[in-house]
Coordinates of C-alpha atoms and ligand atoms in Angstrom, one line a residue:
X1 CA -41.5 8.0 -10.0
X2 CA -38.3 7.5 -11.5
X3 CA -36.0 6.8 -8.7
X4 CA -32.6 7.1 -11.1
X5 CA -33.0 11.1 -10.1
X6 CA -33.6 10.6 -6.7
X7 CA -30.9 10.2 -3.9
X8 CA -30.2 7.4 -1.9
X9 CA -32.0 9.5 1.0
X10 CA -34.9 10.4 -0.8
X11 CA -35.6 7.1 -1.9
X12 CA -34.9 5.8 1.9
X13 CA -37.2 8.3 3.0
X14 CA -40.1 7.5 0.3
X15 CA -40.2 3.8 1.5
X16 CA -40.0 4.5 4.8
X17 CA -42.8 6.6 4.4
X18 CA -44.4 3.7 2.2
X19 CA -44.9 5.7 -0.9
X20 CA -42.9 3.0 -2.3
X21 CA -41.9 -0.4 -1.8
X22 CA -38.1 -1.8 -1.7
X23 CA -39.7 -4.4 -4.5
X24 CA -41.0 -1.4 -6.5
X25 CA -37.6 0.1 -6.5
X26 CA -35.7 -2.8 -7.4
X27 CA -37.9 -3.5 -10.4
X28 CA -37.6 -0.2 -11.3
X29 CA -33.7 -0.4 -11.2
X30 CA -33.6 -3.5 -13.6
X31 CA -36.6 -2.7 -16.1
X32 CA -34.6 0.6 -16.8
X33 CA -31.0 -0.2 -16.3
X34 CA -29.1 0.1 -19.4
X35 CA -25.4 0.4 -18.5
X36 CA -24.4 2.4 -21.0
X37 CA -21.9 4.2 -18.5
X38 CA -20.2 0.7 -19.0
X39 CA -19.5 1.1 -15.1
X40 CA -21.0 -2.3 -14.5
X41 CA -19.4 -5.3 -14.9
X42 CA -22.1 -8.0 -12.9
X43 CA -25.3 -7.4 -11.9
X44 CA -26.7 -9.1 -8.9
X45 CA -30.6 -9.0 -10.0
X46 CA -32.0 -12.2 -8.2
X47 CA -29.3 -11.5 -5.2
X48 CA -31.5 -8.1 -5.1
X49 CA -34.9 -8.9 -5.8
X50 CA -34.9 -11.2 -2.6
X51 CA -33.1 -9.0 -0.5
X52 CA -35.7 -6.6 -1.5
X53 CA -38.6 -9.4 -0.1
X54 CA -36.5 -9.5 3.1
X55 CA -36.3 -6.0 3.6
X56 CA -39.7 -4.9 2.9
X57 CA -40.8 -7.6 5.5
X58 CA -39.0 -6.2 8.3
X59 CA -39.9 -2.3 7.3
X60 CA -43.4 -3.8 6.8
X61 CA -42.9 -5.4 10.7
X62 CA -41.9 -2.2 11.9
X63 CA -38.3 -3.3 12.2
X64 CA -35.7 -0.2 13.0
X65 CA -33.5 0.1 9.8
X66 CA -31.6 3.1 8.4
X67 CA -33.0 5.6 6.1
X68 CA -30.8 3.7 3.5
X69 CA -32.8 0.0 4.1
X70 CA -34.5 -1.0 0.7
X71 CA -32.0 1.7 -1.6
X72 CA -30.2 -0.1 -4.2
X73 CA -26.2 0.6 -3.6
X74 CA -23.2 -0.6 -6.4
X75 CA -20.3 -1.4 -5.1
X76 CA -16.7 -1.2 -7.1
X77 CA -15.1 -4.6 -7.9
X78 CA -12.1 -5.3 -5.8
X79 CA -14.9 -5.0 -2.5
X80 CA -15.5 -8.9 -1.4
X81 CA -19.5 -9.6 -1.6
X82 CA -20.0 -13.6 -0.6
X83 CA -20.9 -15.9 -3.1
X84 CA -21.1 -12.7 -5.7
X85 CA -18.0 -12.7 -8.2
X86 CA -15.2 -9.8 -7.6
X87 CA -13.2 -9.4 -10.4
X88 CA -10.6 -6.3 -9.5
X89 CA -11.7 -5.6 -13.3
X90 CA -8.7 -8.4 -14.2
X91 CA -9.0 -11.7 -16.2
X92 CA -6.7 -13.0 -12.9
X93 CA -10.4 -12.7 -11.3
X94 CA -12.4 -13.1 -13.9
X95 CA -14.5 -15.9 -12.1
X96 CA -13.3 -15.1 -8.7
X97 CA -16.3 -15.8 -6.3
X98 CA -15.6 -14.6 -2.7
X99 CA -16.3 -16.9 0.4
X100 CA -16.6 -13.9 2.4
X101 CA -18.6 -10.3 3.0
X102 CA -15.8 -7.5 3.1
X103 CA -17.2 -5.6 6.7
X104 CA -18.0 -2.4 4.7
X105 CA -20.8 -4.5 2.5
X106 CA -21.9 -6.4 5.9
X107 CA -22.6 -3.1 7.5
X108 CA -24.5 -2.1 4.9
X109 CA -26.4 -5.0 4.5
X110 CA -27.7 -5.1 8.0
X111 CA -28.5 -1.6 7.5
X112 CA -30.9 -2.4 4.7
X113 CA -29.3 -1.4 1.7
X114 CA -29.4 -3.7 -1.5
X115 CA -26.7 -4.6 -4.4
X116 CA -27.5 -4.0 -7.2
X117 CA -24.5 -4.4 -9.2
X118 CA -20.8 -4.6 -9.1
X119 CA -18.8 -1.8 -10.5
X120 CA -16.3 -0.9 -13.3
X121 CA -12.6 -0.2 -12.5
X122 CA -9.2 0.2 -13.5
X123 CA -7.6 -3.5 -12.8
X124 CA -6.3 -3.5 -9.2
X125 CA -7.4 -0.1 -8.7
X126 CA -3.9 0.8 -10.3
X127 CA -4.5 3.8 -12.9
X128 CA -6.8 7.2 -13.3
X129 CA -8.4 6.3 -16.2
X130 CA -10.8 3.3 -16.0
X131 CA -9.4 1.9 -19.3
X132 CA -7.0 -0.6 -17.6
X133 CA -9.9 -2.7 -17.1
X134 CA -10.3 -6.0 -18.8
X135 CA -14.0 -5.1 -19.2
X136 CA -13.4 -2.2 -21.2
X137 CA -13.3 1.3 -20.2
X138 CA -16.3 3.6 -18.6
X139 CA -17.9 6.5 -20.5
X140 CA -17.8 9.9 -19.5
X141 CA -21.4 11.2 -20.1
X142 CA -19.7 14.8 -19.7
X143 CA -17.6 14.3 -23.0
X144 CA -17.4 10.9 -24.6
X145 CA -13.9 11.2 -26.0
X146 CA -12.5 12.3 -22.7
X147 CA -11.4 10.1 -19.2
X148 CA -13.4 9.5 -16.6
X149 CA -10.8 9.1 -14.2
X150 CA -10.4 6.2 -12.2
X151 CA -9.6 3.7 -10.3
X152 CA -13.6 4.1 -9.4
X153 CA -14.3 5.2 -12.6
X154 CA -17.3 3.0 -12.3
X155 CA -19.1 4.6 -9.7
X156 CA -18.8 7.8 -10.8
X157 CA -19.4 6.8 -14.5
X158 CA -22.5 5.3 -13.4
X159 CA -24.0 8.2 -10.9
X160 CA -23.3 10.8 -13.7
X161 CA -25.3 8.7 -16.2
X162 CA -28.2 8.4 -13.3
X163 CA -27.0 4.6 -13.8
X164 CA -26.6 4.7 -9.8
X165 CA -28.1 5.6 -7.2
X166 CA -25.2 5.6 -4.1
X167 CA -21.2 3.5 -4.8
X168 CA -19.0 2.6 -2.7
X169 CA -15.4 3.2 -4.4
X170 CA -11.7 2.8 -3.1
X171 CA -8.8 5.1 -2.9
X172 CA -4.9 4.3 -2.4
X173 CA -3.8 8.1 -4.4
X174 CA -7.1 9.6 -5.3
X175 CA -9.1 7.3 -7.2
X176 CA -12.5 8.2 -5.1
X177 CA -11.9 12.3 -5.8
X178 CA -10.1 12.3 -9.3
X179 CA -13.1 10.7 -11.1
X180 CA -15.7 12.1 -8.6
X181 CA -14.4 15.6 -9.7
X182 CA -14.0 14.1 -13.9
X183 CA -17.9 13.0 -13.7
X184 CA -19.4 16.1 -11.3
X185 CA -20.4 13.5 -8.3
X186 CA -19.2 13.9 -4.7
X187 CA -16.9 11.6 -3.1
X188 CA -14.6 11.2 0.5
X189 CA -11.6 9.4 1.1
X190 CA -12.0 9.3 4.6
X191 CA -9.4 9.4 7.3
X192 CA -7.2 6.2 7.3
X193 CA -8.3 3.8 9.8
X194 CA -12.1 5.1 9.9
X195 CA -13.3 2.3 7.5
X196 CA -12.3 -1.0 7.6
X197 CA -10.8 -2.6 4.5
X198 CA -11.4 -6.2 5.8
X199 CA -12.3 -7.9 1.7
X200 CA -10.8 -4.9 0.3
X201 CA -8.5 -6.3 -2.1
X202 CA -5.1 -4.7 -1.3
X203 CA -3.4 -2.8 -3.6
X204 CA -1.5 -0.5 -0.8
X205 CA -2.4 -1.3 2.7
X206 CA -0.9 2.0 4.4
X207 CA -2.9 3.8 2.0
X208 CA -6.2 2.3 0.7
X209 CA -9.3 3.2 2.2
X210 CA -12.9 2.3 1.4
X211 CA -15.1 5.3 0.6
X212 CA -18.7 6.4 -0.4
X213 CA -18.8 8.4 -4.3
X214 CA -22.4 10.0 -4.5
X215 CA -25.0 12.5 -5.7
X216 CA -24.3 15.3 -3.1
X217 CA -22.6 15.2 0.2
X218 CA -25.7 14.4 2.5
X219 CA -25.5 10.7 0.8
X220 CA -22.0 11.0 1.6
X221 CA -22.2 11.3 5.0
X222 CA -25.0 9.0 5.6
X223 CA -23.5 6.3 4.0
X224 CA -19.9 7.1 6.0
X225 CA -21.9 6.8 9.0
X226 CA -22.7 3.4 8.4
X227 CA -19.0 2.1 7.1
X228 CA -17.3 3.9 9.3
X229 CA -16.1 2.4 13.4
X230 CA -13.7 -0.4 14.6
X231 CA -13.4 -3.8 12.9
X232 CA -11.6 -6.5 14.9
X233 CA -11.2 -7.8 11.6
X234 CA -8.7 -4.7 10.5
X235 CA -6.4 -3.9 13.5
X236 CA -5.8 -0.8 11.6
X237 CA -9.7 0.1 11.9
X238 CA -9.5 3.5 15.1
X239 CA -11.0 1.8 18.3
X240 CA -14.3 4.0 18.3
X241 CA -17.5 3.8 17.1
X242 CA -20.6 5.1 16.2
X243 CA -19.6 8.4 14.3
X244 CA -21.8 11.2 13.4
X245 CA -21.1 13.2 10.0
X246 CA -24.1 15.4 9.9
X247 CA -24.7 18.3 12.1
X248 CA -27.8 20.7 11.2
X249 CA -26.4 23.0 13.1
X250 CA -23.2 23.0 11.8
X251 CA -22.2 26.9 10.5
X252 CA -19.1 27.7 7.9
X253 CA -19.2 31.1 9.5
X254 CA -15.7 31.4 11.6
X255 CA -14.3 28.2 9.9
X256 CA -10.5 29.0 8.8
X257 CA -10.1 27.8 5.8
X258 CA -6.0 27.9 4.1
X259 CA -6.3 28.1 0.6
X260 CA -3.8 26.2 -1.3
X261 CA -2.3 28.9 -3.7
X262 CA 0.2 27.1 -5.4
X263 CA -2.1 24.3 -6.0
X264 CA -4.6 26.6 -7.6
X265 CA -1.4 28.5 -9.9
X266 CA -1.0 25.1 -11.0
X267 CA -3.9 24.7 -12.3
X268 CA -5.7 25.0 -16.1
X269 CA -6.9 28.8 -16.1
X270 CA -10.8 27.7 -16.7
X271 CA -10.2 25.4 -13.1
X272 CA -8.9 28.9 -11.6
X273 CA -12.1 30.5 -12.7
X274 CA -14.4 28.0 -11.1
X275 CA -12.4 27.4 -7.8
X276 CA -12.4 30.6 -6.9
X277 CA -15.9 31.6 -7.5
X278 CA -16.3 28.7 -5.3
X279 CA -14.2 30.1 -2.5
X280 CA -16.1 33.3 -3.1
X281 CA -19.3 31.4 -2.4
X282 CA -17.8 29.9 1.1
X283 CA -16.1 33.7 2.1
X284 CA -19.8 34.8 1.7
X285 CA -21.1 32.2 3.6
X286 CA -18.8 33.6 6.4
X287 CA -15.7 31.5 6.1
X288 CA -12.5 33.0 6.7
X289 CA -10.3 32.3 3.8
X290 CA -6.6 32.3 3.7
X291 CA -3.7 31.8 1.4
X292 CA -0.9 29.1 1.9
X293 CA 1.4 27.3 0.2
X294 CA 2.2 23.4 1.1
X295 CA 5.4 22.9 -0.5
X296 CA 4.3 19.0 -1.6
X297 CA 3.5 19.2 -5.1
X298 CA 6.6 18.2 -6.3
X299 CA 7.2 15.5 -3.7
X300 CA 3.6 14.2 -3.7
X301 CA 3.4 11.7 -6.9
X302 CA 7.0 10.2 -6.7
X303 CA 6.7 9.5 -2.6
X304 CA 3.3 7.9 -3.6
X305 CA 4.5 5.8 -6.7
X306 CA 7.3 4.2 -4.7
X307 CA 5.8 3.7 -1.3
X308 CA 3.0 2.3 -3.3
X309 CA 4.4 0.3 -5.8
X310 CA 6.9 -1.6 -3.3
X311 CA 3.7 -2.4 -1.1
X312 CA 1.6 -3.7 -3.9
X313 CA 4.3 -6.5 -4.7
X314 CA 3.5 -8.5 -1.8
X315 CA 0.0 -8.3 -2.3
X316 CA 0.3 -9.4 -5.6
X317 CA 2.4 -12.4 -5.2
X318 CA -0.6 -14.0 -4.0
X319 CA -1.6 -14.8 -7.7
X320 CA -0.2 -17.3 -8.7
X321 CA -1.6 -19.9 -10.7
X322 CA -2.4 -22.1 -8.1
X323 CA -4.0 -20.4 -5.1
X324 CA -6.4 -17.7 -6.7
X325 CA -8.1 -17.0 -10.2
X326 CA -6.9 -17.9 -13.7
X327 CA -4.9 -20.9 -14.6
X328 CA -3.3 -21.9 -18.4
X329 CA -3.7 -25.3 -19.3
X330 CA -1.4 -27.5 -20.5
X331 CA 1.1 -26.7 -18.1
X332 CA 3.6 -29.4 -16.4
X333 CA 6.2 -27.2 -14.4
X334 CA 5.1 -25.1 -11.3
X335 CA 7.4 -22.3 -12.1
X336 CA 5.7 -22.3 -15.5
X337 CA 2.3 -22.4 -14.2
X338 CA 3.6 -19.5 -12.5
X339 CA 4.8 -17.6 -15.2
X340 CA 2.4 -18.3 -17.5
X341 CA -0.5 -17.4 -15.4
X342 CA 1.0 -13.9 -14.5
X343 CA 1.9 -13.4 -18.2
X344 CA -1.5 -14.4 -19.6
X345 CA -4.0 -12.6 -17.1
X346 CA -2.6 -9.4 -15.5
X347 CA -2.9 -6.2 -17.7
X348 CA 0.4 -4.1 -18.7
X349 CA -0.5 -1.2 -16.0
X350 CA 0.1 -4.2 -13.3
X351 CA 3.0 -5.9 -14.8
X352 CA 4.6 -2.2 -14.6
X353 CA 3.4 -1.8 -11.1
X354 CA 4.8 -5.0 -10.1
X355 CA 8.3 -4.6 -11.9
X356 CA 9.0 -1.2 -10.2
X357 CA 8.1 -2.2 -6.9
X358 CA 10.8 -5.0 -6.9
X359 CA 13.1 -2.5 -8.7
X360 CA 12.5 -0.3 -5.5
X361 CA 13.2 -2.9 -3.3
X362 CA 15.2 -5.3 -5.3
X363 CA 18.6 -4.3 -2.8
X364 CA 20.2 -2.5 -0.2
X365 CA 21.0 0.2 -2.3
X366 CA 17.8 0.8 -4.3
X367 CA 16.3 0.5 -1.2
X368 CA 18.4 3.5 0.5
X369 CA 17.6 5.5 -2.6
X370 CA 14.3 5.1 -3.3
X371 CA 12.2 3.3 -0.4
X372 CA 14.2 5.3 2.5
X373 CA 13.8 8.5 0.4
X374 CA 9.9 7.9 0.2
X375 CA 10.0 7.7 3.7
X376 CA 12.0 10.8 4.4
X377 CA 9.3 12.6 1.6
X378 CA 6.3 11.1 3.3
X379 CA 7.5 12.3 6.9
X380 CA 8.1 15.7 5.3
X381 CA 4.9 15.6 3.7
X382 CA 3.2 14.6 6.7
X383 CA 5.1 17.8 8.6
X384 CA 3.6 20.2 6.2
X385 CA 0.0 18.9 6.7
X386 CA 0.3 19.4 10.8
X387 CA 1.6 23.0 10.1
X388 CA -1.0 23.8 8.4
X389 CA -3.8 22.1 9.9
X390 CA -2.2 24.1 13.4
X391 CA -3.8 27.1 11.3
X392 CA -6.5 25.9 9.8
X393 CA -9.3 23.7 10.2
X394 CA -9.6 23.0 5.9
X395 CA -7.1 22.8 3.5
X396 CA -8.7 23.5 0.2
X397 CA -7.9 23.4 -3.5
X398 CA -9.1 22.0 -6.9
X399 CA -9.6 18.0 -6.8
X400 CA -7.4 18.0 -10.3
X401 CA -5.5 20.8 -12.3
X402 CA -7.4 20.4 -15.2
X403 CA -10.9 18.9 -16.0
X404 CA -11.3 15.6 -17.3
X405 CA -8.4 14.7 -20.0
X406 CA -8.1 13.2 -23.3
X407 CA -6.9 9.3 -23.6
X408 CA -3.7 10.2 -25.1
X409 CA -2.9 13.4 -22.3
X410 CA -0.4 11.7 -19.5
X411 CA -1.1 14.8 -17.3
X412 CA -0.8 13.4 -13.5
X413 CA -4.3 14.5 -12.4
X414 CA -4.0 12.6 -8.9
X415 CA -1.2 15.7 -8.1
X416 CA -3.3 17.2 -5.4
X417 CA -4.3 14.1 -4.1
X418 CA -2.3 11.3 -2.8
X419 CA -1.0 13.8 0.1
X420 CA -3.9 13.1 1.7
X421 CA -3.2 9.7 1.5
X422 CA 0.3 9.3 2.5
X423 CA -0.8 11.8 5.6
X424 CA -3.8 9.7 6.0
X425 CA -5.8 12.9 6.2
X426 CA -9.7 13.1 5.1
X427 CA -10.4 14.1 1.9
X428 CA -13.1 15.0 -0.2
X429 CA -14.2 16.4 -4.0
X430 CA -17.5 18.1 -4.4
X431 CA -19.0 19.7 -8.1
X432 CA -18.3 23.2 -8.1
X433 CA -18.8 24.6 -11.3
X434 CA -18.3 24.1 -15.4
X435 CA -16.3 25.4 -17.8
X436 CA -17.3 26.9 -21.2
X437 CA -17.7 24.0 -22.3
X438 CA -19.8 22.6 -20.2
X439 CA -16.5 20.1 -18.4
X440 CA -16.8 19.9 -14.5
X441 CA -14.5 21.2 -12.0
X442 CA -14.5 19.5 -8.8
X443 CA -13.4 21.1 -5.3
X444 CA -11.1 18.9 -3.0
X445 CA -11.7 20.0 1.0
X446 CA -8.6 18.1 3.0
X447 CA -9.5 18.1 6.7
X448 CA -7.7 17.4 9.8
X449 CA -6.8 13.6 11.0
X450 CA -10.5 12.4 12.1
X451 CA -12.1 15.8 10.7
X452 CA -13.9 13.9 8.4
X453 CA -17.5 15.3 10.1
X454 CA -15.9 18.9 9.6
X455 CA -14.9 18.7 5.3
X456 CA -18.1 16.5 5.1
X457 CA -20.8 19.4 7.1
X458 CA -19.2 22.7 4.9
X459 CA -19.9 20.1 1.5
X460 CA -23.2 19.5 2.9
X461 CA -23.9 23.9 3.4
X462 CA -21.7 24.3 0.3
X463 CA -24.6 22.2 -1.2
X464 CA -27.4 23.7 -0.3
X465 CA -26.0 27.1 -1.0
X466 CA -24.8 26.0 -4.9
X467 CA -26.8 23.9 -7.4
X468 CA -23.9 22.6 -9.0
X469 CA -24.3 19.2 -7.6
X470 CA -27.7 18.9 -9.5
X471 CA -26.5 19.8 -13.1
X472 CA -26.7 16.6 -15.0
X473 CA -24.7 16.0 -18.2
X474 CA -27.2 15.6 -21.5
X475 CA -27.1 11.9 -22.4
X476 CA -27.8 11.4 -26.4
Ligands
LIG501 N1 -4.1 6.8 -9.9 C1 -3.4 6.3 -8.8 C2 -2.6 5.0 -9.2 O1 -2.8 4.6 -10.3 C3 -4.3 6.0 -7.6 C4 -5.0 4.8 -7.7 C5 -5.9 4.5 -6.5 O2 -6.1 5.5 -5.7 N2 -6.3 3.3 -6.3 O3 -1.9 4.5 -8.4

């Protein structure tokens, strides 16, 4: 049984069933691991093999775990795992070893599942292209010479090149949908708040959120269900627990769904094509589609850029030289050791990041015409989005105006996307179709503040109504 084609529910279900042990699976994941997605950069193999002991003797015991206990899960690399090293893909944190579980790998832990590895990204989870990463960039098994998105570009690098089996990815401005839709996976942002980011490492506080990138939308959920619920350790985690994202009842018939128009005009002709066969495919499954345009496009990127640029500053003062990660030798002045350290190990995509945000907050006045601005553009933003979700209970439109780009194309893919994060909206990208030549086209399904169970339930019957989720790239 070759569990790399299987999803993480499938597999839960086989070893519940004991048709397979957890050991059996995690041997199975290391003989035929090869990482040629490059969307690895450690591998936790003795970590797993006796988690995979433990957990087979409580299923064995009759012990009530999820459906998920004994799957092997791989987890990007700026998500804390205890005495397992989390790099953010930088030399700063090349040997970095947490002392702590982030609560998102805790819950999942006690729910059974099993690292297997930790993933690929772009360094800080600043970029859409995976190749900030000082451990080389991720392959896009779709087309070699083309991007496969980022900042997760790991995870959905390594689920396209059945590398995977479920990830756990992070997005600040779209880095869970843009590479979910690059690679064909599926993958939510969910609504800020819903997940703790307690051993996230920040890059954008008021905007990062934790989030599962998988093989359809029923892993998805599942996996939501388990991250998801109030963390005293993240006083911006919503005081509520135990949410449900799948309803088999759920019906897309009667669900209003706005279509974003001037999203879609923006977009590559061949996305055109495939987004609207897709919305073709919901109308018959008895949706009520709509047109409407959200006047944000041109706001969207330069709100996020600032708002997130200023915030990151602060979170990247912490490195230093002397508290975390790399150090120079042969240093004798602490504003040297300082210097040095920053010069030596972050990347150029950081250095930019951190040079604008103190640009944007560097005085009154840059502060009144950008920061204040941002605001303004992030409270209009935000205005749109309540209008519209007044209307309707989905906002929908490609996850990126054009399929997966060239290295040298500086198209802003994340366009559609960081709304939902400045808004703090759900939002996910399902698979829903291919060009001519064979590139994906993902879908992006915004819902409603704490809608997440309503964008995740339509993927889920979008799903089983489409086979696009199952189409695998050919690997040479
Ligand atoms: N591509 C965006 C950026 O570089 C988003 C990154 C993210 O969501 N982490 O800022």
């Amino acid at each position: 049984m070759d569990i790399f084609n299987m999803t993480a529910i499938q597999i839960g279900k086989k070893i519940q069933n004991k048709e397979i042990s957890c050991i059996e699976v995690i041997n199975h994941f290391f003989d035929n691991i090869t990482n040629k997605s490059n969307g690895y950069i450690t591998f936790t193999k003795n970590y797993a093999i006796n988690k995979a002991k433990e957990i087979q003797n409580k299923i064995d015991k009759g012990e009530n775990l999820s459906i998920l206990a004994g799957v092997p899960i791989s987890i990007k690399d700026n998500i804390c795992t205890k005495g397992i090293k989390t790099t953010c893909a930088s030399k700063m944190l090349e040997n970095f070893i947490p002392s702590y579980n982030a609560t998102v790998f805790k819950k999942l832990e006690d729910a059974g599942a099993i690292l297997v590895g930790k993933i690929n990204m772009d360094e800080f989870a600043m970029g859409d292209t995976g190749r900030t990463s000082f451990f080389g960039g991720c392959n896009n098994p779709w087309d070699i010479k083309k991007s496969t998105g980022g900042s997760s570009s790991g995870c959905a690098s390594a689920l396209a090149y059945n590398e995977a089996i479920f990830t756990l990815g992070s997005d600040t401005g779209g880095s869970i949908r843009q590479p979910s839709a690059f690679c064909s996976v599926t993958g939510i942002k969910p609504t800020y708040g819903l997940v703790s980011r307690y051993g996230l490492i920040a890059f954008a506080p008021e905007f990062d959120q934790i989030g599962p990138m998988t093989k359809d939308a029923l892993d998805c959920a599942k996996t939501l269900e388990i991250i998801s619920g109030y963390d005293k350790n993240d006083n911006t985690t919503i005081k509520k627990n135990n949410f449900s994202f799948i309803s088999e009842n759920f019906n897309v018939k009667g669900l209003k769904i706005g279509v974003c128009k001037n999203f879609i005009e923006y977009s590559d002709k061949e996305v055109q094509i495939e987004i609207i066969n897709a919305i073709n495919i919901l109308k018959n499954m008895g949706a009520i589609i709509e047109e409407i345009e959200l006047d944000v496009i041109e706001y969207s990127m330069p709100t996020y850029q600032i708002l997130s640029s200023a915030q990151s500053i602060s979170n990247m003062a912490r490195y230093d030289g002397i508290k975390y990660g790399y150090k120079p030798k042969n240093i004798d002045c602490l504003d040297q050791l300082c210097i040095q350290s920053r010069t030596d190990a972050f990347g150029v995509e950081v250095k930019k990041r951190i040079m604008f945000g103190n640009f944007v907050l560097k005085n009154k006045d840059n502060e009144n015409s950008y920061y204040k601005n941002a605001i303004n553009a992030k409270n209009y933003i935000t205005k749109q989005f309540k209008n519209a979700f007044d209307k309707y209970d989905i906002l929908l439109s490609p996850t990126t105006p054009k399929t997966a780009t060239s290295f040298d194309d500086t198209t802003e893919t994340d366009i559609f996307l960081a709304s939902s994060n400045l808004t703090g909206a759900p939002s996910l990208s399902i698979p829903c179709g291919f060009t001519k030549n064979n590139m994906p086209v993902g879908m992006q399904l915004i819902g409603n503040y704490l809608k997440d169970d309503i964008i995740l339930n339509t993927a889920i019957q979008f799903q089983k109504n489409t086979d696009f989720h199952l189409k695998r790239p050919n690997i040479k």
